[in-house]
């Protein structure tokens, strides 16, 4: 699997800094139509669990307890989240790293974050 150059995303105030190596650079960047990301149009790049290091941030667990969003403890800026679809992956806010313009990767695909495959499994079990 191809790796990109390491990035150092930060929050707005600079208090939180991550060290990440995105899988396939920004080639896998995407936006999701889930309830929170569709409102802000956030684009995320994939990072495997072992390729993310950084300061402890404020944690917000979502309803299922699998997905976990991280925020700057001072300004509340979203930095990354653990993915519900693959808990071994993180989605990194592409707007965070210095020198990365989230408008430059070209067209970025949207994925369906509302009709999640895990929801269909839990509904069938009930």
mmCIF file of C-alpha atoms in Angstrom:
data_model
loop_
_atom_site.group_PDB
_atom_site.id
_atom_site.type_symbol
_atom_site.label_atom_id
_atom_site.label_comp_id
_atom_site.label_asym_id
_atom_site.label_seq_id
_atom_site.Cartn_x
_atom_site.Cartn_y
_atom_site.Cartn_z
ATOM 1 C CA UNK A 1 0.000 0.000 0.000
ATOM 2 C CA UNK A 2 1.451 3.336 -1.027
ATOM 3 C CA UNK A 3 2.185 5.865 1.724
ATOM 4 C CA UNK A 4 2.367 9.607 1.489
ATOM 5 C CA UNK A 5 4.609 12.106 3.173
ATOM 6 C CA UNK A 6 3.911 12.663 6.880
ATOM 7 C CA UNK A 7 1.605 15.572 7.711
ATOM 8 C CA UNK A 8 1.275 17.627 10.879
ATOM 9 C CA UNK A 9 -2.336 18.775 11.217
ATOM 10 C CA UNK A 10 -3.028 21.264 13.961
ATOM 11 C CA UNK A 11 -6.107 22.779 15.476
ATOM 12 C CA UNK A 12 -6.878 26.457 14.884
ATOM 13 C CA UNK A 13 -4.985 27.771 17.922
ATOM 14 C CA UNK A 14 -2.024 25.383 17.523
ATOM 15 C CA UNK A 15 -2.399 23.798 20.971
ATOM 16 C CA UNK A 16 -3.001 20.344 19.451
ATOM 17 C CA UNK A 17 -0.730 18.847 16.840
ATOM 18 C CA UNK A 18 -0.940 15.419 15.237
ATOM 19 C CA UNK A 19 1.695 13.470 13.340
ATOM 20 C CA UNK A 20 0.055 11.415 10.598
ATOM 21 C CA UNK A 21 0.937 9.525 7.452
ATOM 22 C CA UNK A 22 -2.214 9.270 5.319
ATOM 23 C CA UNK A 23 -2.799 6.060 3.401
ATOM 24 C CA UNK A 24 -2.402 6.908 -0.294
ATOM 25 C CA UNK A 25 -1.965 10.609 0.459
ATOM 26 C CA UNK A 26 -5.062 12.578 -0.431
ATOM 27 C CA UNK A 27 -6.058 10.130 -3.182
ATOM 28 C CA UNK A 28 -8.557 8.520 -0.800
ATOM 29 C CA UNK A 29 -9.963 11.792 0.571
ATOM 30 C CA UNK A 30 -13.731 11.844 0.764
ATOM 31 C CA UNK A 31 -16.692 13.618 2.253
ATOM 32 C CA UNK A 32 -19.538 11.818 4.012
ATOM 33 C CA UNK A 33 -23.176 12.707 4.105
ATOM 34 C CA UNK A 34 -23.580 11.826 7.786
ATOM 35 C CA UNK A 35 -25.504 14.214 10.005
ATOM 36 C CA UNK A 36 -22.477 16.157 11.235
ATOM 37 C CA UNK A 37 -20.085 16.189 8.267
ATOM 38 C CA UNK A 38 -22.639 17.102 5.627
ATOM 39 C CA UNK A 39 -23.314 20.287 7.617
ATOM 40 C CA UNK A 40 -19.704 21.419 7.415
ATOM 41 C CA UNK A 41 -18.562 19.693 4.209
ATOM 42 C CA UNK A 42 -15.481 18.327 5.957
ATOM 43 C CA UNK A 43 -13.102 16.336 3.783
ATOM 44 C CA UNK A 44 -11.175 13.518 5.448
ATOM 45 C CA UNK A 45 -8.154 11.471 4.461
ATOM 46 C CA UNK A 46 -7.601 7.926 5.740
ATOM 47 C CA UNK A 47 -4.925 7.158 8.315
ATOM 48 C CA UNK A 48 -4.354 3.671 9.745
ATOM 49 C CA UNK A 49 -4.345 3.358 13.520
ATOM 50 C CA UNK A 50 -0.553 3.022 13.869
ATOM 51 C CA UNK A 51 0.099 6.017 11.601
ATOM 52 C CA UNK A 52 -1.408 8.629 13.919
ATOM 53 C CA UNK A 53 0.355 10.143 16.925
ATOM 54 C CA UNK A 54 -0.482 13.277 18.830
ATOM 55 C CA UNK A 55 -1.629 15.078 21.905
ATOM 56 C CA UNK A 56 -4.636 13.964 23.906
ATOM 57 C CA UNK A 57 -7.705 15.813 22.741
ATOM 58 C CA UNK A 58 -11.277 16.066 23.941
ATOM 59 C CA UNK A 59 -13.176 12.915 22.996
ATOM 60 C CA UNK A 60 -16.801 12.743 21.850
ATOM 61 C CA UNK A 61 -18.262 9.248 21.512
ATOM 62 C CA UNK A 62 -21.131 8.884 19.106
ATOM 63 C CA UNK A 63 -24.290 6.865 19.716
ATOM 64 C CA UNK A 64 -22.818 3.472 18.824
ATOM 65 C CA UNK A 65 -19.631 3.984 20.865
ATOM 66 C CA UNK A 66 -17.478 2.905 17.889
ATOM 67 C CA UNK A 67 -16.935 6.225 16.115
ATOM 68 C CA UNK A 68 -15.060 8.739 18.242
ATOM 69 C CA UNK A 69 -14.439 12.357 17.285
ATOM 70 C CA UNK A 70 -11.517 14.326 18.690
ATOM 71 C CA UNK A 71 -11.491 18.075 19.260
ATOM 72 C CA UNK A 72 -9.066 20.742 20.468
ATOM 73 C CA UNK A 73 -9.614 21.205 24.207
ATOM 74 C CA UNK A 74 -9.264 25.003 23.906
ATOM 75 C CA UNK A 75 -11.175 26.039 20.771
ATOM 76 C CA UNK A 76 -13.242 22.949 19.998
ATOM 77 C CA UNK A 77 -11.864 22.489 16.471
ATOM 78 C CA UNK A 78 -12.465 19.008 15.000
ATOM 79 C CA UNK A 79 -9.167 17.279 14.159
ATOM 80 C CA UNK A 80 -9.976 13.621 13.477
ATOM 81 C CA UNK A 81 -12.241 10.695 14.250
ATOM 82 C CA UNK A 82 -12.045 6.932 14.532
ATOM 83 C CA UNK A 83 -14.185 5.447 11.796
ATOM 84 C CA UNK A 84 -17.240 3.400 12.547
ATOM 85 C CA UNK A 85 -16.897 1.558 9.239
ATOM 86 C CA UNK A 86 -13.358 0.434 10.162
ATOM 87 C CA UNK A 87 -12.239 1.112 13.769
ATOM 88 C CA UNK A 88 -8.637 0.523 12.632
ATOM 89 C CA UNK A 89 -8.821 3.701 10.546
ATOM 90 C CA UNK A 90 -9.046 7.375 11.350
ATOM 91 C CA UNK A 91 -10.446 10.142 9.210
ATOM 92 C CA UNK A 92 -8.186 13.198 9.423
ATOM 93 C CA UNK A 93 -9.604 16.664 8.788
ATOM 94 C CA UNK A 94 -7.834 17.652 5.553
ATOM 95 C CA UNK A 95 -8.209 21.322 6.486
ATOM 96 C CA UNK A 96 -5.815 20.848 9.427
ATOM 97 C CA UNK A 97 -2.315 20.343 7.956
ATOM 98 C CA UNK A 98 -0.337 23.443 7.004
ATOM 99 C CA UNK A 99 0.377 23.575 3.290
ATOM 100 C CA UNK A 100 -2.614 21.412 2.309
ATOM 101 C CA UNK A 101 -5.395 23.247 0.542
ATOM 102 C CA UNK A 102 -8.579 21.156 0.781
ATOM 103 C CA UNK A 103 -9.757 22.679 -2.507
ATOM 104 C CA UNK A 104 -6.821 21.346 -4.546
ATOM 105 C CA UNK A 105 -7.346 17.565 -4.673
ATOM 106 C CA UNK A 106 -10.005 18.069 -7.355
ATOM 107 C CA UNK A 107 -13.452 16.513 -7.164
ATOM 108 C CA UNK A 108 -13.842 14.573 -3.931
ATOM 109 C CA UNK A 109 -16.402 11.779 -3.755
ATOM 110 C CA UNK A 110 -19.210 11.815 -1.201
ATOM 111 C CA UNK A 111 -20.020 8.593 0.611
ATOM 112 C CA UNK A 112 -23.316 7.666 2.217
ATOM 113 C CA UNK A 113 -23.017 8.274 5.944
ATOM 114 C CA UNK A 114 -26.723 8.023 6.652
ATOM 115 C CA UNK A 115 -27.456 4.471 5.473
ATOM 116 C CA UNK A 116 -24.580 2.805 7.321
ATOM 117 C CA UNK A 117 -24.097 -0.967 6.748
ATOM 118 C CA UNK A 118 -23.848 -1.559 10.513
ATOM 119 C CA UNK A 119 -27.310 -0.061 10.988
ATOM 120 C CA UNK A 120 -28.815 -2.581 8.573
ATOM 121 C CA UNK A 121 -27.204 -5.450 10.511
ATOM 122 C CA UNK A 122 -28.531 -4.223 13.872
ATOM 123 C CA UNK A 123 -32.014 -3.658 12.416
ATOM 124 C CA UNK A 124 -32.096 -7.226 11.060
ATOM 125 C CA UNK A 125 -31.076 -8.552 14.500
ATOM 126 C CA UNK A 126 -34.035 -6.828 16.177
#
